[in-house]
PDB file of C-alpha atoms in Angstrom:
ATOM      1  CA  MET A 145     107.402 111.638  61.968  1.00  0.00           C
ATOM      2  CA  GLY A 146     109.994 109.183  60.648  1.00  0.00           C
ATOM      3  CA  ASP A 147     112.856 111.666  61.007  1.00  0.00           C
ATOM      4  CA  TRP A 148     111.701 112.529  64.512  1.00  0.00           C
ATOM      5  CA  TRP A 149     111.634 108.822  65.548  1.00  0.00           C
ATOM      6  CA  GLN A 150     115.054 108.202  64.083  1.00  0.00           C
ATOM      7  CA  ARG A 151     116.677 111.242  65.641  1.00  0.00           C
ATOM      8  CA  ASN A 152     115.009 111.175  69.168  1.00  0.00           C
ATOM      9  CA  ILE A 153     114.317 107.460  69.773  1.00  0.00           C
ATOM     10  CA  ALA A 154     116.268 105.123  67.474  1.00  0.00           C
ATOM     11  CA  GLU A 155     119.636 106.820  67.290  1.00  0.00           C
ATOM     12  CA  PRO A 156     120.004 107.544  71.091  1.00  0.00           C
ATOM     13  CA  GLY A 157     118.862 103.953  71.855  1.00  0.00           C
ATOM     14  CA  LYS A 158     115.818 104.966  73.769  1.00  0.00           C
ATOM     15  CA  LEU A 159     113.428 102.343  72.307  1.00  0.00           C
ATOM     16  CA  PRO A 160     113.753 100.076  75.301  1.00  0.00           C
ATOM     17  CA  LEU A 161     113.059 103.075  77.680  1.00  0.00           C
ATOM     18  CA  LEU A 162     109.949 103.920  75.517  1.00  0.00           C
ATOM     19  CA  LEU A 163     108.668 100.293  75.622  1.00  0.00           C
ATOM     20  CA  ALA A 164     109.286 100.055  79.439  1.00  0.00           C
ATOM     21  CA  LEU A 165     107.388 103.293  79.961  1.00  0.00           C
ATOM     22  CA  GLY A 166     104.504 102.181  77.728  1.00  0.00           C
ATOM     23  CA  ALA A 167     104.299  98.808  79.494  1.00  0.00           C
ATOM     24  CA  PHE A 168     104.471 100.574  82.918  1.00  0.00           C
ATOM     25  CA  VAL A 169     101.629 102.915  82.218  1.00  0.00           C
ATOM     26  CA  LEU A 170      99.425 100.363  80.419  1.00  0.00           C
ATOM     27  CA  THR A 171      99.925  97.800  83.097  1.00  0.00           C
ATOM     28  CA  PHE A 172      99.035 100.207  85.849  1.00  0.00           C
ATOM     29  CA  LEU A 173      95.954 101.374  84.089  1.00  0.00           C
ATOM     30  CA  LEU A 174      94.800  97.898  83.313  1.00  0.00           C
ATOM     31  CA  THR A 175      95.528  96.783  86.912  1.00  0.00           C
ATOM     32  CA  ARG A 176      93.357  99.652  88.308  1.00  0.00           C
ATOM     33  CA  VAL A 177      90.491  98.768  85.939  1.00  0.00           C
ATOM     34  CA  VAL A 178      90.579  95.224  87.062  1.00  0.00           C
ATOM     35  CA  THR A 179      90.780  95.929  90.777  1.00  0.00           C
ATOM     36  CA  ARG A 180      87.916  98.402  90.507  1.00  0.00           C
ATOM     37  CA  LEU A 181      85.724  95.742  88.808  1.00  0.00           C
ATOM     38  CA  ILE A 182      86.668  93.263  91.538  1.00  0.00           C
ATOM     39  CA  ARG A 183      85.780  95.834  94.184  1.00  0.00           C
ATOM     40  CA  ALA A 184      82.397  96.569  92.520  1.00  0.00           C
ATOM     41  CA  GLY A 185      81.723  92.915  92.144  1.00  0.00           C
ATOM     42  CA  LYS A 186      81.561  93.012  88.318  1.00  0.00           C
ATOM     43  CA  GLY A 187      83.116  91.142  85.553  1.00  0.00           C
ATOM     44  CA  PRO A 188      84.872  87.708  85.638  1.00  0.00           C
ATOM     45  CA  PHE A 189      87.789  88.800  87.697  1.00  0.00           C
ATOM     46  CA  GLY A 190      88.457  88.000  91.333  1.00  0.00           C
ATOM     47  CA  ASN A 191      91.247  87.902  93.929  1.00  0.00           C
ATOM     48  CA  VAL A 192      93.952  85.402  93.570  1.00  0.00           C
ATOM     49  CA  GLU A 193      94.271  83.066  96.546  1.00  0.00           C
ATOM     50  CA  THR A 194      96.364  80.012  97.187  1.00  0.00           C
ATOM     51  CA  GLY A 195      96.034  78.017 100.408  1.00  0.00           C
ATOM     52  CA  GLY A 196      93.940  80.654 102.000  1.00  0.00           C
ATOM     53  CA  VAL A 197      96.563  83.364 101.253  1.00  0.00           C
ATOM     54  CA  HIS A 198      95.745  86.417  99.149  1.00  0.00           C
ATOM     55  CA  VAL A 199      98.421  86.753  96.466  1.00  0.00           C
ATOM     56  CA  HIS A 200      98.708  90.591  95.821  1.00  0.00           C
ATOM     57  CA  HIS A 201      99.761  91.527  92.351  1.00  0.00           C
ATOM     58  CA  VAL A 202     103.040  93.062  93.820  1.00  0.00           C
ATOM     59  CA  VAL A 203     104.157  89.380  93.877  1.00  0.00           C
ATOM     60  CA  PRO A 204     104.089  88.713  90.107  1.00  0.00           C
ATOM     61  CA  GLY A 205     105.304  92.380  89.736  1.00  0.00           C
ATOM     62  CA  ILE A 206     108.568  91.484  91.551  1.00  0.00           C
ATOM     63  CA  VAL A 207     108.990  88.450  89.469  1.00  0.00           C
ATOM     64  CA  LEU A 208     108.589  90.303  86.245  1.00  0.00           C
ATOM     65  CA  THR A 209     110.765  93.125  87.344  1.00  0.00           C
ATOM     66  CA  VAL A 210     113.599  90.770  88.245  1.00  0.00           C
ATOM     67  CA  ILE A 211     113.333  88.871  85.020  1.00  0.00           C
ATOM     68  CA  GLY A 212     113.181  91.982  82.979  1.00  0.00           C
ATOM     69  CA  GLY A 213     115.955  93.666  84.891  1.00  0.00           C
ATOM     70  CA  PHE A 214     118.390  90.841  84.535  1.00  0.00           C
ATOM     71  CA  GLY A 215     117.360  90.231  80.949  1.00  0.00           C
ATOM     72  CA  ALA A 216     118.079  93.867  80.055  1.00  0.00           C
ATOM     73  CA  VAL A 217     121.511  93.627  81.600  1.00  0.00           C
ATOM     74  CA  ALA A 218     122.306  90.382  79.785  1.00  0.00           C
ATOM     75  CA  GLY A 219     120.742  91.597  76.480  1.00  0.00           C
ATOM     76  CA  GLY A 220     123.203  94.533  75.989  1.00  0.00           C
ATOM     77  CA  GLY A 221     120.450  96.957  75.083  1.00  0.00           C
ATOM     78  CA  HIS A 222     119.890  95.786  71.516  1.00  0.00           C
ATOM     79  CA  GLY A 223     117.729  93.297  69.641  1.00  0.00           C
ATOM     80  CA  PHE A 224     114.373  91.565  70.421  1.00  0.00           C
ATOM     81  CA  GLY A 225     115.605  90.225  73.819  1.00  0.00           C
ATOM     82  CA  SER A 226     116.394  93.753  75.106  1.00  0.00           C
ATOM     83  CA  ALA A 227     112.999  95.000  73.869  1.00  0.00           C
ATOM     84  CA  LEU A 228     111.184  92.109  75.580  1.00  0.00           C
ATOM     85  CA  SER A 229     113.127  92.682  78.755  1.00  0.00           C
ATOM     86  CA  ALA A 230     112.132  96.346  78.749  1.00  0.00           C
ATOM     87  CA  VAL A 231     108.390  95.448  78.414  1.00  0.00           C
ATOM     88  CA  LEU A 232     108.628  92.854  81.221  1.00  0.00           C
ATOM     89  CA  PHE A 233     110.528  95.233  83.497  1.00  0.00           C
ATOM     90  CA  GLY A 234     107.910  98.040  82.828  1.00  0.00           C
ATOM     91  CA  ALA A 235     104.950  95.697  83.382  1.00  0.00           C
ATOM     92  CA  GLY A 236     106.569  94.436  86.606  1.00  0.00           C
ATOM     93  CA  ALA A 237     107.358  97.986  87.849  1.00  0.00           C
ATOM     94  CA  GLY A 238     103.737  98.970  87.169  1.00  0.00           C
ATOM     95  CA  LEU A 239     102.436  96.088  89.266  1.00  0.00           C
ATOM     96  CA  VAL A 240     104.866  96.827  92.099  1.00  0.00           C
ATOM     97  CA  LEU A 241     104.307 100.541  92.369  1.00  0.00           C
ATOM     98  CA  ASP A 242     100.561 100.032  92.111  1.00  0.00           C
ATOM     99  CA  GLU A 243     100.942  98.496  95.552  1.00  0.00           C
ATOM    100  CA  PHE A 244     103.673 100.897  96.763  1.00  0.00           C
ATOM    101  CA  ALA A 245     101.470 101.916  99.736  1.00  0.00           C
ATOM    102  CA  LEU A 246     101.100  98.225 100.753  1.00  0.00           C
ATOM    103  CA  ILE A 247     105.013  97.822 100.739  1.00  0.00           C
ATOM    104  CA  LEU A 248     105.407 101.209 102.638  1.00  0.00           C
ATOM    105  CA  HIS A 249     102.878 100.363 105.341  1.00  0.00           C
ATOM    106  CA  LEU A 250     103.207  96.605 105.417  1.00  0.00           C
ATOM    107  CA  ASP A 251      99.392  96.467 105.365  1.00  0.00           C
ATOM    108  CA  ASP A 252      96.648  96.075 102.786  1.00  0.00           C
ATOM    109  CA  VAL A 253      95.792  99.815 102.480  1.00  0.00           C
ATOM    110  CA  TYR A 254      94.957  99.601  98.829  1.00  0.00           C
ATOM    111  CA  TRP A 255      91.423 101.141  99.051  1.00  0.00           C
ATOM    112  CA  THR A 256      92.228 103.465 102.030  1.00  0.00           C
ATOM    113  CA  GLU A 257      93.436 107.108 102.223  1.00  0.00           C
ATOM    114  CA  ALA A 258      96.950 105.854 102.650  1.00  0.00           C
ATOM    115  CA  GLY A 259      96.598 103.958  99.353  1.00  0.00           C
ATOM    116  CA  ARG A 260      96.596 107.222  97.485  1.00  0.00           C
ATOM    117  CA  LYS A 261     100.443 107.203  97.807  1.00  0.00           C
ATOM    118  CA  SER A 262     100.568 104.426  95.173  1.00  0.00           C
ATOM    119  CA  VAL A 263      98.828 106.600  92.600  1.00  0.00           C
ATOM    120  CA  GLU A 264     101.032 109.568  93.380  1.00  0.00           C
ATOM    121  CA  VAL A 265     104.251 107.465  93.052  1.00  0.00           C
ATOM    122  CA  VAL A 266     103.167 105.950  89.835  1.00  0.00           C
ATOM    123  CA  VAL A 267     102.264 109.379  88.312  1.00  0.00           C
ATOM    124  CA  VAL A 268     105.612 110.922  89.457  1.00  0.00           C
ATOM    125  CA  THR A 269     107.582 107.859  88.163  1.00  0.00           C
ATOM    126  CA  ALA A 270     105.854 108.058  84.748  1.00  0.00           C
ATOM    127  CA  ALA A 271     106.486 111.796  84.532  1.00  0.00           C
ATOM    128  CA  LEU A 272     110.134 111.433  85.459  1.00  0.00           C
ATOM    129  CA  VAL A 273     110.684 108.626  82.866  1.00  0.00           C
ATOM    130  CA  GLY A 274     108.839 110.779  80.302  1.00  0.00           C
ATOM    131  CA  LEU A 275     111.195 113.697  80.988  1.00  0.00           C
ATOM    132  CA  VAL A 276     114.317 111.473  80.473  1.00  0.00           C
ATOM    133  CA  LEU A 277     112.742 110.055  77.399  1.00  0.00           C
ATOM    134  CA  ALA A 278     112.133 113.676  76.097  1.00  0.00           C
ATOM    135  CA  GLY A 279     115.924 114.289  76.395  1.00  0.00           C
ATOM    136  CA  PHE A 280     116.286 115.685  80.000  1.00  0.00           C
ATOM    137  CA  THR A 281     119.223 114.166  82.016  1.00  0.00           C
ATOM    138  CA  PRO A 282     119.677 114.212  85.774  1.00  0.00           C
ATOM    139  CA  PHE A 283     120.879 117.468  87.222  1.00  0.00           C
ATOM    140  CA  GLY A 284     120.772 119.261  83.929  1.00  0.00           C
ATOM    141  CA  VAL A 285     124.070 118.082  82.538  1.00  0.00           C
ATOM    142  CA  ASP A 286     122.324 118.099  79.058  1.00  0.00           C
ATOM    143  CA  GLY A 287     122.356 121.894  79.271  1.00  0.00           C
ATOM    144  CA  LEU A 288     126.186 122.193  79.053  1.00  0.00           C
ATOM    145  CA  THR A 289     128.041 123.143  75.923  1.00  0.00           C
ATOM    146  CA  GLU A 290     130.567 120.786  74.320  1.00  0.00           C
ATOM    147  CA  ASP A 291     133.484 122.787  75.780  1.00  0.00           C
ATOM    148  CA  GLU A 292     131.892 122.631  79.247  1.00  0.00           C
ATOM    149  CA  ARG A 293     131.380 118.900  78.810  1.00  0.00           C
ATOM    150  CA  GLN A 294     135.060 118.477  78.229  1.00  0.00           C
ATOM    151  CA  ASP A 295     135.866 120.470  81.445  1.00  0.00           C
ATOM    152  CA  ARG A 296     135.342 118.173  84.431  1.00  0.00           C
ATOM    153  CA  ALA A 297     135.288 120.903  86.868  1.00  0.00           C
ATOM    154  CA  SER A 298     132.341 122.640  85.062  1.00  0.00           C
ATOM    155  CA  VAL A 299     130.439 119.279  84.927  1.00  0.00           C
ATOM    156  CA  LEU A 300     131.061 118.446  88.601  1.00  0.00           C
ATOM    157  CA  THR A 301     130.140 122.084  89.603  1.00  0.00           C
ATOM    158  CA  THR A 302     126.875 121.968  87.736  1.00  0.00           C
ATOM    159  CA  ILE A 303     125.909 118.527  89.195  1.00  0.00           C
ATOM    160  CA  GLY A 304     126.880 119.541  92.624  1.00  0.00           C
ATOM    161  CA  THR A 305     124.978 122.878  92.553  1.00  0.00           C
ATOM    162  CA  ASN A 306     121.864 121.237  91.094  1.00  0.00           C
ATOM    163  CA  PHE A 307     122.096 118.496  93.754  1.00  0.00           C
ATOM    164  CA  LEU A 308     122.335 121.101  96.468  1.00  0.00           C
ATOM    165  CA  PHE A 309     119.279 122.898  95.128  1.00  0.00           C
ATOM    166  CA  SER A 310     117.316 119.538  95.210  1.00  0.00           C
ATOM    167  CA  LEU A 311     118.586 118.764  98.728  1.00  0.00           C
ATOM    168  CA  VAL A 312     117.404 122.186 100.020  1.00  0.00           C
ATOM    169  CA  ALA A 313     113.990 121.870  98.281  1.00  0.00           C
ATOM    170  CA  LEU A 314     113.668 118.388 100.040  1.00  0.00           C
ATOM    171  CA  GLY A 315     114.633 119.877 103.380  1.00  0.00           C
ATOM    172  CA  LYS A 316     112.015 122.572 102.887  1.00  0.00           C
ATOM    173  CA  GLY A 317     109.335 119.930 102.555  1.00  0.00           C
ATOM    174  CA  LYS A 318     108.930 120.330  98.832  1.00  0.00           C
ATOM    175  CA  ALA A 319     109.437 116.673  97.824  1.00  0.00           C
ATOM    176  CA  ARG A 320     107.888 116.970  94.411  1.00  0.00           C
ATOM    177  CA  LEU A 321     109.939 119.999  93.405  1.00  0.00           C
ATOM    178  CA  ALA A 322     113.013 118.168  94.791  1.00  0.00           C
ATOM    179  CA  VAL A 323     112.439 115.001  92.779  1.00  0.00           C
ATOM    180  CA  PHE A 324     111.458 116.739  89.437  1.00  0.00           C
ATOM    181  CA  GLY A 325     114.267 119.261  90.051  1.00  0.00           C
ATOM    182  CA  VAL A 326     116.768 116.260  89.575  1.00  0.00           C
ATOM    183  CA  ILE A 327     115.695 116.185  86.009  1.00  0.00           C
ATOM    184  CA  VAL A 328     114.760 119.865  85.543  1.00  0.00           C
ATOM    185  CA  PRO A 329     117.018 121.937  87.816  1.00  0.00           C
ATOM    186  CA  VAL A 330     115.060 125.137  87.665  1.00  0.00           C
ATOM    187  CA  LEU A 331     112.282 123.395  89.538  1.00  0.00           C
ATOM    188  CA  ALA A 332     114.752 122.634  92.384  1.00  0.00           C
ATOM    189  CA  LEU A 333     115.859 126.216  92.356  1.00  0.00           C
ATOM    190  CA  ILE A 334     112.270 127.344  92.804  1.00  0.00           C
ATOM    191  CA  GLY A 335     111.785 124.879  95.685  1.00  0.00           C
ATOM    192  CA  ALA A 336     115.063 126.015  97.231  1.00  0.00           C
ATOM    193  CA  VAL A 337     114.323 129.824  97.281  1.00  0.00           C
ATOM    194  CA  ARG A 338     110.758 129.644  98.359  1.00  0.00           C
ATOM    195  CA  LEU A 339     109.523 129.430 101.999  1.00  0.00           C
ATOM    196  CA  ALA A 340     109.650 126.170 103.755  1.00  0.00           C
ATOM    197  CA  ARG A 341     106.548 124.015 104.544  1.00  0.00           C
ATOM    198  CA  PRO A 342     105.593 124.154 108.101  1.00  0.00           C
ATOM    199  CA  GLY A 343     106.825 121.167 109.988  1.00  0.00           C
ATOM    200  CA  SER A 344     109.694 120.529 107.500  1.00  0.00           C
ATOM    201  CA  LEU A 345     113.308 120.099 108.642  1.00  0.00           C
ATOM    202  CA  TRP A 346     114.170 123.564 107.388  1.00  0.00           C
ATOM    203  CA  ALA A 347     111.246 125.319 109.166  1.00  0.00           C
ATOM    204  CA  ARG A 348     112.042 123.595 112.453  1.00  0.00           C
ATOM    205  CA  ARG A 349     115.737 124.545 112.178  1.00  0.00           C
ATOM    206  CA  PHE A 350     115.660 128.114 110.784  1.00  0.00           C
ATOM    207  CA  TYR A 351     112.098 129.449 111.506  1.00  0.00           C
ATOM    208  CA  ARG A 352     112.145 128.617 115.313  1.00  0.00           C
ATOM    209  CA  SER A 353     113.178 132.168 116.281  1.00  0.00           C
ATOM    210  CA  ARG A 354     111.454 133.869 113.199  1.00  0.00           C
ATOM    211  CA  PRO A 355     107.759 134.155 114.107  1.00  0.00           C
ATOM    212  CA  ARG A 356     107.089 136.315 110.970  1.00  0.00           C
ATOM    213  CA  ALA A 357     108.536 133.793 108.744  1.00  0.00           C
ATOM    214  CA  ARG A 358     106.814 130.933 110.460  1.00  0.00           C
ATOM    215  CA  ALA A 359     103.443 132.645 110.183  1.00  0.00           C
ATOM    216  CA  LYS A 360     103.992 133.467 106.595  1.00  0.00           C
ATOM    217  CA  ALA A 361     104.925 129.820 105.815  1.00  0.00           C
ATOM    218  CA  LEU A 362     101.771 128.649 107.598  1.00  0.00           C
ATOM    219  CA  LEU A 363      99.496 131.056 105.602  1.00  0.00           C
ATOM    220  CA  ARG A 364     101.152 130.136 102.239  1.00  0.00           C
ATOM    221  CA  ALA A 365     100.892 126.411 102.932  1.00  0.00           C
ATOM    222  CA  TYR A 366      97.150 126.783 103.923  1.00  0.00           C
ATOM    223  CA  ARG A 367      96.410 128.784 100.716  1.00  0.00           C
ATOM    224  CA  HIS A 368      98.277 126.317  98.545  1.00  0.00           C
ATOM    225  CA  ASP A 369      96.643 123.301 100.113  1.00  0.00           C
ATOM    226  CA  ARG A 370      93.152 124.920  99.933  1.00  0.00           C
ATOM    227  CA  ARG A 371      93.691 125.619  96.274  1.00  0.00           C
ATOM    228  CA  TRP A 372      95.192 122.375  95.009  1.00  0.00           C
ATOM    229  CA  ALA A 373      94.148 119.649  97.554  1.00  0.00           C
ATOM    230  CA  GLY A 374      90.680 119.295  96.016  1.00  0.00           C
ATOM    231  CA  PRO A 375      91.705 119.028  92.365  1.00  0.00           C
ATOM    232  CA  GLY A 376      94.656 116.783  93.299  1.00  0.00           C
ATOM    233  CA  ARG A 377      92.311 114.373  95.129  1.00  0.00           C
ATOM    234  CA  ALA A 378      89.872 114.505  92.259  1.00  0.00           C
ATOM    235  CA  VAL A 379      92.548 113.453  89.825  1.00  0.00           C
ATOM    236  CA  GLN A 380      93.784 110.676  92.071  1.00  0.00           C
ATOM    237  CA  ASP A 381      90.199 109.413  92.489  1.00  0.00           C
ATOM    238  CA  TRP A 382      89.707 109.502  88.681  1.00  0.00           C
ATOM    239  CA  ILE A 383      92.923 107.468  88.035  1.00  0.00           C
ATOM    240  CA  GLY A 384      92.924 105.083  90.873  1.00  0.00           C
ATOM    241  CA  GLY A 385      89.478 105.072  92.328  1.00  0.00           C
ATOM    242  CA  ARG A 386      87.937 106.693  95.458  1.00  0.00           C
ATOM    243  CA  PRO A 387      89.166 105.278  98.794  1.00  0.00           C
ATOM    244  CA  ASP A 388      86.776 103.737 101.250  1.00  0.00           C
ATOM    245  CA  PRO A 389      85.579 106.263 103.922  1.00  0.00           C
ATOM    246  CA  ALA A 390      87.427 106.120 107.137  1.00  0.00           C
ATOM    247  CA  PRO A 391      85.522 104.209 109.827  1.00  0.00           C
ATOM    248  CA  ALA A 392      83.652 106.523 112.310  1.00  0.00           C
ATOM    249  CA  ARG A 393      85.010 106.532 115.919  1.00  0.00           C
ATOM    250  CA  PRO A 394      82.622 105.423 118.583  1.00  0.00           C
ATOM    251  CA  LEU A 395      81.175 108.366 120.525  1.00  0.00           C
ATOM    252  CA  GLY A 396      82.958 109.069 123.719  1.00  0.00           C
ATOM    253  CA  ARG A 397      86.113 107.284 122.730  1.00  0.00           C
ATOM    254  CA  ARG A 398      89.355 109.017 123.417  1.00  0.00           C
ATOM    255  CA  ASP A 399      92.897 108.231 122.105  1.00  0.00           C
ATOM    256  CA  GLY A 400      95.645 107.674 124.584  1.00  0.00           C
TER     257      GLY A 400
END
């Protein structure tokens, strides 16, 4: 264990990243526990208000992120100050991304269906940082040999190709594969070669005059969503809590 720690964490200088990731995950989990207790009316916790204004935890999160970020830059990456800055930054990022949906919608959607985006963003962020911590680098440059690293053309070609795969996957409506493909290029390649999601930019541009491809994309998306939507929602509910049910529309009301 000592050899692994020295070789994979200490020598590459990844201790601040590990501390930031640990603080990020722990802060998010603790925040969700507290907010669920507040929602249930249990425990000594309550919403923070000043002058009749509800202070969301994204506010102290921004403060911690700013302090931790500038502290990490000033600390030079070594010593106690750098470690403390990493913890502050990770904790602040956890508070901020826990209310990502609020920032996105500029509305308090924490316990609504739209609030699920916060949980998804936190999980994706933690996974990406974990991959970097495990040794992966963006666009797969870590997979090059020493000779290839010395050849700038090879490095630039590899980065450009992997970036193109991620861009195509994103255009096909496969955002998760595109994002994770930045770290693990083979995922971007899978997203780039598979059929596009219905309604994606790629499908609107290239499937307009291809009814068979359009129908196949619709069927594949339906089967994928039917298989994975339920388990995905269950995991999100387990991590972040079940959203409030959407209010029922009055009978006879029509939109528009």
